[in-house]
Amino acid sequence: MSELRVVGRTSDGERIELADSEGNSFTVKIDESLKNAMAERKLVAVSEEAPTFSIKEIQARLRAGESFAEVARISGLSMNKIERYASPIMQERAWVIEQAEKSSPKGTSLPLRELVVQRLAPRGVNMNQISWNTWRLDNGSWHLVLSYPSSDGNREATWSFDLNKRTFISQDDGAKWICGEEITKHPTKQDRMSDHGVLYLHGMTSCSEEVRRKMATRSLKSSE
């Protein structure tokens, strides 16, 4: 059977002109049967490209902290489509971080944002280099992670944050240290050599002017 290629429509627009490898010409009338065959092919193509997950399922995975690459691999969708679906979820996660920073952990009147500055700035941490991340857990709370530079690379502090109640549960010693809570585990030799407070030797040199002013003002108020 010879393979034919499409040349185009005939001048009257009622037929499709075809040609074989030897240059012989053929025509096919554009009737309902041809139109139906083409429509069926389009439906098959759309079905093959349809996502295996619904948009809701994709967004639920992103809300739970899965990366764009992971969701793209599992769903079979392109990164461009994942990014399109991700936009409202990324905005939601950023909003949750903002609410957490404004909320005060139990036992302190200061919001978490100020506690972080109070703990890290005097130890020379550049506050422009800290980062936050959060994702929702199965129980409805949010896993909140603070990352900041240290003399040995990077440290983290993690909390479980209840958005409705605006309450925190410290998940590690880093979070307990930030909030001024008692660290109950027996310290190891490594802990004693480099606790969460020993970050830099150059004091405030890497800290922004704004943070320095805040800390200086807070110190003056305390001395009064």
Tab-separated table of C-alpha atoms in Angstrom:
chain	number	residue	atom	x	y	z
A	1	MET	CA	0.000	0.000	0.000
A	2	SER	CA	1.401	3.352	-1.022
A	3	GLU	CA	1.720	6.084	1.563
A	4	LEU	CA	0.101	9.368	0.617
A	5	ARG	CA	0.911	12.854	1.833
A	6	VAL	CA	-1.438	15.817	2.016
A	7	VAL	CA	-0.768	18.519	-0.580
A	8	GLY	CA	-3.688	20.763	0.321
A	9	ARG	CA	-7.222	21.531	-0.666
A	10	THR	CA	-8.349	21.695	-4.257
A	11	SER	CA	-9.225	25.098	-5.702
A	12	ASP	CA	-12.949	24.580	-5.094
A	13	GLY	CA	-12.256	23.695	-1.436
A	14	GLU	CA	-14.369	20.551	-1.579
A	15	ARG	CA	-11.583	17.982	-1.785
A	16	ILE	CA	-8.198	17.259	-0.240
A	17	GLU	CA	-5.383	16.716	-2.717
A	18	LEU	CA	-2.936	13.894	-1.966
A	19	ALA	CA	0.255	12.672	-3.658
A	20	ASP	CA	2.368	9.513	-3.457
A	21	SER	CA	6.152	9.155	-3.554
A	22	GLU	CA	6.116	8.913	-7.358
A	23	GLY	CA	4.246	12.198	-7.812
A	24	ASN	CA	0.871	10.715	-8.657
A	25	SER	CA	-2.045	12.872	-7.492
A	26	PHE	CA	-5.211	11.758	-5.731
A	27	THR	CA	-8.167	13.577	-4.233
A	28	VAL	CA	-10.538	12.771	-1.388
A	29	LYS	CA	-13.929	14.430	-1.041
A	30	ILE	CA	-14.429	16.289	2.236
A	31	ASP	CA	-17.644	14.629	3.402
A	32	GLU	CA	-19.162	13.797	6.784
A	33	SER	CA	-17.297	10.496	7.107
A	34	LEU	CA	-13.928	12.260	6.684
A	35	LYS	CA	-14.919	14.995	9.141
A	36	ASN	CA	-16.028	12.392	11.694
A	37	ALA	CA	-12.768	10.478	11.324
A	38	MET	CA	-10.743	13.649	11.932
A	39	ALA	CA	-12.885	14.566	14.960
A	40	GLU	CA	-12.346	11.125	16.500
A	41	ARG	CA	-8.594	11.506	16.085
A	42	LYS	CA	-8.679	14.861	17.881
A	43	LEU	CA	-10.600	13.319	20.773
A	44	VAL	CA	-8.018	10.548	21.098
A	45	ALA	CA	-5.195	13.101	21.129
A	46	VAL	CA	-6.891	15.161	23.838
A	47	SER	CA	-7.503	12.024	25.905
A	48	GLU	CA	-3.842	11.000	25.642
A	49	GLU	CA	-2.732	14.430	26.886
A	50	ALA	CA	-5.280	14.681	29.708
A	51	PRO	CA	-3.744	14.758	33.188
A	52	THR	CA	-3.984	11.621	35.306
A	53	PHE	CA	-4.654	13.850	38.337
A	54	SER	CA	-7.272	16.547	38.700
A	55	ILE	CA	-6.174	20.137	39.292
A	56	LYS	CA	-7.430	19.788	42.872
A	57	GLU	CA	-5.207	16.745	43.445
A	58	ILE	CA	-2.194	18.492	41.927
A	59	GLN	CA	-2.710	21.540	44.128
A	60	ALA	CA	-3.163	19.340	47.203
A	61	ARG	CA	0.242	17.782	46.555
A	62	LEU	CA	1.845	21.203	46.139
A	63	ARG	CA	0.177	22.422	49.339
A	64	ALA	CA	1.637	19.383	51.133
A	65	GLY	CA	5.139	20.433	50.106
A	66	GLU	CA	5.873	18.287	47.056
A	67	SER	CA	8.162	20.011	44.567
A	68	PHE	CA	7.107	21.074	41.079
A	69	ALA	CA	9.405	18.411	39.621
A	70	GLU	CA	7.881	15.646	41.774
A	71	VAL	CA	4.321	16.589	40.843
A	72	ALA	CA	5.232	16.908	37.155
A	73	ARG	CA	6.818	13.446	37.193
A	74	ILE	CA	3.898	11.789	38.973
A	75	SER	CA	1.148	13.525	36.983
A	76	GLY	CA	2.872	13.374	33.597
A	77	LEU	CA	2.210	17.081	33.016
A	78	SER	CA	4.719	19.652	31.845
A	79	MET	CA	6.441	21.993	34.297
A	80	ASN	CA	4.651	24.937	32.643
A	81	LYS	CA	1.243	23.479	33.523
A	82	ILE	CA	2.331	22.652	37.069
A	83	GLU	CA	3.558	26.222	37.555
A	84	ARG	CA	0.213	27.522	36.310
A	85	TYR	CA	-1.711	25.402	38.819
A	86	ALA	CA	0.791	26.242	41.576
A	87	SER	CA	0.361	30.007	41.626
A	88	PRO	CA	-2.552	30.198	44.138
A	89	ILE	CA	-0.955	27.523	46.323
A	90	MET	CA	2.362	29.366	46.516
A	91	GLN	CA	0.476	32.524	47.451
A	92	GLU	CA	-1.378	30.620	50.166
A	93	ARG	CA	1.840	29.188	51.616
A	94	ALA	CA	3.459	32.645	51.615
A	95	TRP	CA	0.405	34.030	53.427
A	96	VAL	CA	0.617	31.302	56.084
A	97	ILE	CA	4.278	32.203	56.700
A	98	GLU	CA	3.287	35.847	57.081
A	99	GLN	CA	0.605	34.920	59.640
A	100	ALA	CA	3.073	32.748	61.556
A	101	GLU	CA	5.641	35.552	61.694
A	102	LYS	CA	2.989	37.872	63.153
A	103	SER	CA	1.842	35.345	65.782
A	104	SER	CA	3.362	35.046	69.259
A	105	PRO	CA	4.504	31.653	70.580
A	106	LYS	CA	3.248	30.623	74.016
A	107	GLY	CA	5.116	32.253	76.886
A	108	THR	CA	6.156	35.381	75.010
A	109	SER	CA	4.458	38.592	73.968
A	110	LEU	CA	6.732	39.023	70.963
A	111	PRO	CA	5.708	37.816	67.506
A	112	LEU	CA	7.840	35.062	66.024
A	113	ARG	CA	9.415	37.488	63.537
A	114	GLU	CA	10.846	39.607	66.368
A	115	LEU	CA	11.976	36.564	68.337
A	116	VAL	CA	13.988	35.415	65.330
A	117	VAL	CA	15.643	38.838	64.996
A	118	GLN	CA	16.297	38.961	68.740
A	119	ARG	CA	18.025	35.572	68.694
A	120	LEU	CA	19.940	35.684	65.425
A	121	ALA	CA	20.892	39.321	64.799
A	122	PRO	CA	23.228	39.735	67.822
A	123	ARG	CA	25.104	36.642	66.656
A	124	GLY	CA	25.951	38.156	63.303
A	125	VAL	CA	23.366	36.459	61.121
A	126	ASN	CA	22.480	38.485	58.033
A	127	MET	CA	18.707	38.639	58.270
A	128	ASN	CA	18.492	38.934	54.491
A	129	GLN	CA	19.856	35.385	54.277
A	130	ILE	CA	17.253	33.633	56.397
A	131	SER	CA	14.436	31.801	54.623
A	132	TRP	CA	11.045	30.359	55.525
A	133	ASN	CA	9.102	27.438	54.121
A	134	THR	CA	5.834	25.801	55.081
A	135	TRP	CA	3.517	23.041	53.935
A	136	ARG	CA	0.282	21.616	55.259
A	137	LEU	CA	0.228	18.329	57.141
A	138	ASP	CA	-2.490	15.679	57.067
A	139	ASN	CA	-3.868	16.868	60.423
A	140	GLY	CA	-4.471	20.379	59.043
A	141	SER	CA	-1.584	22.084	60.830
A	142	TRP	CA	1.343	23.633	58.958
A	143	HIS	CA	4.953	22.470	59.141
A	144	LEU	CA	6.962	25.696	59.457
A	145	VAL	CA	10.714	25.755	58.773
A	146	LEU	CA	13.183	28.577	59.394
A	147	SER	CA	16.605	28.185	57.730
A	148	TYR	CA	19.526	30.437	58.582
A	149	PRO	CA	23.292	30.468	57.946
A	150	SER	CA	25.701	29.374	60.651
A	151	SER	CA	29.419	28.884	61.079
A	152	ASP	CA	29.058	25.201	60.161
A	153	GLY	CA	26.864	25.797	57.105
A	154	ASN	CA	23.156	26.022	57.831
A	155	ARG	CA	20.731	25.455	60.679
A	156	GLU	CA	16.986	24.974	60.873
A	157	ALA	CA	14.215	25.542	63.376
A	158	THR	CA	10.876	23.823	62.831
A	159	TRP	CA	7.432	24.261	64.334
A	160	SER	CA	3.954	22.866	63.921
A	161	PHE	CA	1.736	25.917	63.387
A	162	ASP	CA	-2.030	25.876	63.945
A	163	LEU	CA	-3.279	28.611	61.636
A	164	ASN	CA	-6.761	28.823	63.188
A	165	LYS	CA	-5.549	29.098	66.788
A	166	ARG	CA	-2.284	30.904	65.919
A	167	THR	CA	-0.367	28.504	68.179
A	168	PHE	CA	3.021	26.828	67.805
A	169	ILE	CA	4.550	23.528	68.875
A	170	SER	CA	8.342	23.465	68.662
A	171	GLN	CA	9.506	20.395	66.746
A	172	ASP	CA	13.241	20.593	67.424
A	173	ASP	CA	15.863	22.232	69.645
A	174	GLY	CA	16.346	25.024	67.116
A	175	ALA	CA	12.729	26.104	67.512
A	176	LYS	CA	12.906	25.753	71.304
A	177	TRP	CA	16.013	27.943	71.380
A	178	ILE	CA	14.358	30.629	69.248
A	179	CYS	CA	11.321	30.677	71.564
A	180	GLY	CA	13.333	30.531	74.791
A	181	GLU	CA	11.976	27.110	75.757
A	182	GLU	CA	13.885	24.579	77.820
A	183	ILE	CA	15.845	22.071	75.757
A	184	THR	CA	15.236	18.798	77.554
A	185	LYS	CA	17.639	16.403	75.852
A	186	HIS	CA	21.038	15.784	77.441
A	187	PRO	CA	23.568	17.883	75.488
A	188	THR	CA	26.249	16.047	73.553
A	189	LYS	CA	29.855	17.174	73.301
A	190	GLN	CA	29.083	18.626	69.870
A	191	ASP	CA	26.115	20.548	71.317
A	192	ARG	CA	28.322	22.041	74.018
A	193	MET	CA	30.973	23.057	71.494
A	194	SER	CA	28.542	24.746	69.085
A	195	ASP	CA	25.056	25.453	70.381
A	196	HIS	CA	22.374	27.313	68.473
A	197	GLY	CA	23.701	30.651	69.683
A	198	VAL	CA	27.281	30.335	68.404
A	199	LEU	CA	27.046	31.339	64.770
A	200	TYR	CA	29.690	33.896	63.811
A	201	LEU	CA	32.771	35.432	65.386
A	202	HIS	CA	32.476	38.791	63.633
A	203	GLY	CA	29.550	40.048	65.707
A	204	MET	CA	27.169	42.356	63.884
A	205	THR	CA	29.239	42.971	60.766
A	206	SER	CA	26.951	40.912	58.527
A	207	CYS	CA	23.736	42.279	59.991
A	208	SER	CA	21.767	44.971	58.193
A	209	GLU	CA	21.627	48.541	59.541
A	210	GLU	CA	17.896	48.212	60.107
A	211	VAL	CA	18.364	45.161	62.321
A	212	ARG	CA	21.212	46.853	64.224
A	213	ARG	CA	18.975	49.845	64.946
A	214	LYS	CA	16.172	47.585	66.167
A	215	MET	CA	18.487	45.681	68.467
A	216	ALA	CA	20.096	48.892	69.789
A	217	THR	CA	16.666	50.381	70.512
A	218	ARG	CA	15.557	47.211	72.266
A	219	SER	CA	18.724	47.189	74.398
A	220	LEU	CA	18.196	50.825	75.447
A	221	LYS	CA	14.591	50.129	76.433
A	222	SER	CA	15.674	47.111	78.466
A	223	SER	CA	18.315	49.146	80.312
A	224	GLU	CA	15.725	51.769	81.227
